[in-house]
Each structure stands twice: as structure tokens, then as C-alpha cells.
Amino acid sequence: MSAAKRALIVGLDCAEPSLVLERWRDDLPVLSGLMERGVSGRLTSVIPPITVPAWSCMMASRTPGDLGVYGFRNRSDHTYDGKFIADSTKIHAPRLWDLIGREGGQSVVLGVPGTYPPKPLRGAMVSCFLTPGVDSPYTYPPALRDEIRDVVGEYMFDAHGFRSDDKDPLLAQIYEMTDKRFKLADHLAETRPWQLFAMVEMGTDRIHHGFWKYVDPEHRKYEPGNRFEKSIRDYYVHLDGLIGGLLRHADDDTLVLVVSDHGAKRLDGGIRVNEWLRREGLLALEGEPDGVTTPEKLGIDWSQTTAWGDGGYYARIFLNVEGREPNGTVPAADYERVRADLARRLEAIPDENGNPIPTKAYTPEELYEKPEGVPPDLIVIFGDLLWRSVATIGGDEGIHTFENDTGPDDANHAQDGMWIAAGAGVGARGTLDAHLLDIAPTVLELLGMPVPEDMRGRSRAAELAA
Amino acid sequence: MNLVVYVSDALRTDYVGCYGARRVNTKTIDELAASGARFDDALAAAPWTCPSTMSMITGLYPHHHHVLHWDAPVDPAMPTLFSVAAANGYTTGSFVFDENFLFKGVADANVAGTSETLDGVVAWLREHRDRPFVLWFHSWATHMPYDVDHAERKEWKAAKESIMGGIQSDSASALEALRESYAEAVERSSEHFLAGFLGELDALGLREDTALAFVADHGESWGERFADKQAVKGTYHMHGATLFEEVMQVPLILAAPGIEAGTVVREQVSLVDLTPTLLDFAGIPFDGTDGVSLAGGAPERDLWIVGTDAGRVSQLCVRRPPWKLLVHVESGEEEAYRLDTDPREQHSAPDNVPAELRDVLYEELGALEQPEVSDEDTAKVESRLADLGYL
């Protein structure tokens, strides 16, 4: 006898445990109800804690190294321009719905990152926020697209311009997107048979990035009494109601999970990695930058370059290695020494006032048992994620920047997301912290299905037991 | 070694004596089978002529050759039985039911006439007897309406309408009459057309130097699968709309020097194997397709069957006895039949299918490239099909 017959997973991208589990807990009757009936806690994410690959890591219980996916953009080989965007075709590990399908179960998968283009499955799939638009084939089966139009009108994959200064339209868009997604979720949960229902809402991530400075007194741009002071809280309250509506599809045999892929925290600023590498004499350009630009645009003198970097929530640093890169300069024999030296120097970059920040430069080998694909040579998390990595060079700013290279961005990702488990197979067990990689094996065990041996996480079913 | 393919359009196995028919005289077909190899579980790659025939000449399944309607472009770089043989010094020629359909856009098919009588093909054989040749003879003698030339358009349409009317009336006697006229057509196909054709090969002394395949491009049905008989509007609903065994299973007989008389192959094979097999008899390599040469027997493998609608793949089916699993591409709806316990495919049981087989199907489905079919093309597709009585 399995503990649960069905699993309903509501993913909230970037949902922050300190807000949901603590600060606004009393404002969220549905989620706090689940917490009281079940368990809740922090859900430590993978490194890097980013939407892509984190959701795929969660659904497959495999590390970014296993997947060979280290972010949205990845190197496809050791050339300088070989890159790919990590879409669904790049995720080869079986995810929960694949595994449940193999046991004969049907799934509804709605907006889970890493599902565009949609692949056939036993059930229904609506692809994720990376879908180019409603004109792209974004559903499985294909005929579902017409049904969605009938149910919600024009479906929305993402809110656009979330790094814009014009906040009112952004807020309206986030609400519209979320409402449509939950309306569709309700429709699919009602009309489709499912053993697994897995959806991910992106609005939580978008509202954090767009509105964090209005709500966090510790943010350097916070202004007390601003009119968006309650924007994030109000959105969570709204979301709580929508989740409550969806829970009408969860009967006594249904396991309910509310999970996030990472958390959110204020963003203090950006470290301009390539500008820093340039000033350290490790990155040579083919000319002097006239204003803010990127090394790619200006051209890199590879014959004089030791390392270059990529931006994002964390820095990907690549070494220019002889015999590996086309114009490598770092002798293979010196690789470890050069990399260790670079790691030490990156970790020593201080904030703009010269105060140390707790930066960590990891090698892929220390994070992952067997890194697939082309991993970065260093994975650098600046200042415990209060700082992000910025790829630009030139301009008036130095190493530090307080305007993102793609517009204002108020929040960064925090390493820990959250999870709440309740329903079939789960007792009122209070607080239980877990790892993102534990989710898939836990779900499988509660559904009475085999847990593949190569899953990296461990089932927490015994600790949840009612 | 000459290569000859004799296609009897829409011929069901259960109307052929050597496949178990009792009341139909197919002596010539039966003797041919006794002289060579009979394949007891041969499957067409598609349920109607255009995509099935393209699979037969290319060794590719329909979703790989992409010729899913009569006006679909044929990739000139795609090797066919005709082009490969021609490149190896063969003379090639074909006789078809209507020159406006087969083999448009197929290089080296050299359509030399129609198959409504044997006159053309006999003359062709006499002319080309001295050089190695590939000859394709596609007979419509077993395709409804029976015994009416497609060129006699008015008469043909009237005969077709009368058959559809009989099916739609859902009357047992009409259906019996239809089956009776089909049985007569099969007899005529065997004892007049095939017998005359083989007689000419013998008269010219060509048999000993010829690898010959007798085959159907698909089977046939009479609306049994439609609860609403009014929905059976044309040939497409007799063969084309479904992938059931009566439409997919076909007779396949190979007679060639080196094949032991009375050979019976029970393993499933596909008509994508036809061209690799024939070219193998001629010593011409033909690799890199979905088919395999059956000269040395039939390997165990999954077979694919592809349904089409309006120029696109509408159903994808994998067959791994005892299971046959198919998915309707647009709706995602599955059907699955256990052919050993449910040979008539009455009880769809997708929940019981081995998960691994579904993975195989979904992998193929995920890789499916649908051709672009514009509205203009769709109109053309429909008018061409109407012309053949499909719609």
C-alpha cells in the first residue's frame, strides 16, 4: 500500500522561506494550514541556485553536474563561441513525470522550467517560461493549445520587462499571468486524469526581482512609506488564495507539496568580473572600451588572455587552456595552480568600501561527482549571494556596479528555498529542513514507486509519516 | 538479377489462399508462395497508397520520407529502389493505376503506362528483356470500385458511390455483396493479371534470373470500425483512417533464386524492408534506411506504422508483438492492443502496455518533424484524394 495515490506539487519560483514560513505566515491561511497539518522547512537548493537548472534538478534528483546544465547559457564545447540555451532537449535525465509514466501513471505538467519544447508524456504538458510565445508549439498533446485559448484566452508564460523602472504595468502583468496560470491549473486538474500534478508559478520570482527594494528596509534603495511597500506581501496573499482554490482537487489520497527552487534576498550590487579580470591583466581586449560594453562585442585578444567570465546571479569563470581552447595560453600543467590562485583572488574581492564579502569560488569537481558537458572552471558566488556577477567592461564604474547590466534588479537568489508537505502520507511533524534533491525520491516513495538508484537525494518519506 | 515488384492494391491477407482463405481461388498467388518465401506477418508502413508506396521504394517510414500526400515534394537526394538500381546500370520502369499519381517526382521510376491491362507491361518486358531491369507493376484490380478503370471517371465515381452507399446503409446484404465482389476481384487479380504477368516472364525465360516480390500496399476494411456508418464517406475510411490489422497486414511473397521453396517467415516484417531486400538479391548495398534485407531472415525488432491526415502525421504506432501501441498525434489519445489475446483489436488497454514500449513510442513522437502544409496545399491534398475516392 502506498501512502499516497496522487501528488500535487505547486512550485513557486524563488519563494522565500523567511517570508512564507515566518514573516507572513499568519497572512497566508492556506499555506499556514498546510504547515500545521504537515511539515515545512527550508529546502536547500543546488549550486547554482537558479531556475535553470534547479527545477530540472528537483524533478530528476540530479545535480547540475549530472545534467551538464550550469545555467541558461552553457558552453557546448571548448570553442569561444559554442553555446547553447538549456531547453528541454538538453535535459536527458528522467524527471518525475517520466518515471511516473513508466509506472503507467499520468501527469499534468504546467509551466515547470525545462519543459520547452514540450516532449510527449503520458498526460498533458504546458511548457515553461522559456517558451517564445503562444504561437510556438507549447503543449502536449498539440490539441491542448486550442483548449487553453478557450479557457484563459491568451496564455502568459512570463511577465515582461521585470527589470523595468515602470512598476505598475509590471505588477499588473504578474497578477494577470498568475491568475491565468491558476485558472488553467484548475481546468487541467479537473479535466485530466493525473497521478502527478506539477506546476510552477514564475510570478513569485518576478515580483522579488522587481519589487524587493520597496519592501526590504535593508536594501540600499529602500524608501520607507513607498506605495509598493506591501506589493510582495499582497501578492503572496493573493497566491495563497489561488493555491487554496487548487487544493479542492486534492483529496485524502493526495500528497500536497509547495516548493521553491531557491529563495530571495536583497541585492547589494554587482561585481564586474570581466572588468576585474581585465584590471588584473588576465583578460586582454582587442581595443579600449568606449563606454560600457562586453568583451565579446569589443573582441578578446585570446593570445593574451588567461580567463574570462560570464554574468548572472553567479559568475562562471573559464580558463583559456592550451590544447583545450583554440588559442589557449594556460599550460595544461599549470591549470590547477592558475585556477587555485584565481579562486583565492576572486574570493578576496572586497565591497566598494574595501570591506571583505564572503565570496566562494568553487571548482566543479568539488560540487559535482562527475560534471557532464563543459562546466565552468570556477563557479563563483559573490558575497553570499548579496552580490551578483556582471559581465560588462568599460564605462565609469570600477569593479562594483549598482545598476545591473540589464536594468534595475532588486533581489538576488538565496541558497535556500522552502517546502511544505501535507496530505496523504504526511503527519503534523512541524519543521523539517530538506534538500531540493530530496523532493523526487520522497514523492516516488510516497506514491509507492521505485526510486532510481542514481537519484542524488534521499527520500524523506519516513520523517514525514503520519 | 532482375527485380520485379507486383503490387496488388488493397489486398487483404485473409482473401488469399496461402494465407488461409478458403473460398477464394488464388492458385497463382499460392503457387508463387510455395515456390519461394511467404511472410506471414508483413506490415505496410502506412494505411494508404501514397505514403506506403514511398516507404516501399525508399526503405524509410512515412515520417522519415515525408511524402504524406500526392503533391508532397519528394527529396531528390533520397535514394529509391529506382534511383539506386539505375545508378548501378539497371533499366527501370513502372506501370501504375493512374499516371497522375504514382510516381510523380520520383527520379528513374520511368512510368511507362498504366496497369489496367497487361498489354503495356508485356510490351515493356519484351523490349527490355536483355538488360537487367527493375520493373514495378501496381495493379488496382483489387482496389474498389472493382472492374472499373479509373480513367473512366464518371463510371468510376458512380461505382464508388454505390459501394459507399452500401456501407452507409449498414445492411448485411450490401456488405456481403461488397465482399463477394472483392473476392471476385481478388480472383481476377490472381488468375488473370498475376497469372498473365508471370506467364510472360516465363515465356521470356526471365524467371530464373529475377527476384520477384508480390505484395499489397495496404489491406482493406468495410467500415466495421465505424459505429456511425454514415461517417464512412470514402476510401480513406476503408483504408487510411485507421491502423487496425485488417488494413496494415499485407501479403508479402518473395520468389528469387536462392530462396528455398516453401519458406515461411513468421516474424513481423515491414514493407520498408522491400527495397533493401531486393537490392540485396541484386548485390547492391542499400544502407542507412529504416529497412533491413530479409534475404537472410527477419530480425526481431519494433516496427512502425504511420497514419496520415491532410498531409501530416496523425497517428504513430509501434508494433512489438504481442503489443501494438499507437498515439493520436494531435489529441495524445492512446490505443493499445494485445495481438495474441485480442487479435481483432477490440479492447484497447493502454494501461497494460510495457512502459518501455511507451518510452520508445514517445521518443519517436518527440522527434517527429511535421511537414508544413499550407491552406492552399490542404485544398490540393483534398482534391487529389477526392479524385481517388478517398474523401
Tab-separated table of C-alpha atoms in Angstrom, chain A residues 98 101-104 106 120-122 140-144, chain B residues 327 329-332 334 350-351 355 358-359 362 365-366:
chain	number	residue	atom	x	y	z
A	98	ASP	CA	8.824	10.354	-16.991
A	101	GLY	CA	4.731	7.442	-16.779
A	102	ARG	CA	6.958	4.376	-16.767
A	103	GLU	CA	4.848	3.007	-13.945
A	104	GLY	CA	1.748	3.622	-16.001
A	106	GLN	CA	-0.432	10.007	-15.925
A	120	PRO	CA	5.388	13.701	-25.306
A	121	LEU	CA	4.380	12.197	-21.989
A	122	ARG	CA	1.552	10.163	-20.581
A	140	TYR	CA	1.482	18.150	-25.306
A	141	PRO	CA	-0.757	16.951	-26.782
A	142	PRO	CA	-0.768	19.627	-29.514
A	143	ALA	CA	-4.563	19.932	-29.424
A	144	LEU	CA	-4.365	21.209	-25.841
B	327	VAL	CA	-0.928	7.504	-30.221
B	329	VAL	CA	-0.635	12.838	-32.532
B	330	GLU	CA	-2.951	15.833	-32.029
B	331	SER	CA	-5.020	14.596	-29.105
B	332	GLY	CA	-2.416	12.419	-27.404
B	334	GLU	CA	-3.550	6.221	-26.929
B	350	PRO	CA	-3.065	1.357	-22.836
B	351	ASP	CA	-2.704	0.918	-19.080
B	355	ALA	CA	6.281	1.190	-20.026
B	358	ARG	CA	5.694	3.624	-24.471
B	359	ASP	CA	9.089	5.271	-23.980
B	362	TYR	CA	7.176	8.802	-27.177
B	365	LEU	CA	6.894	11.069	-31.288
B	366	GLY	CA	9.134	13.688	-29.685
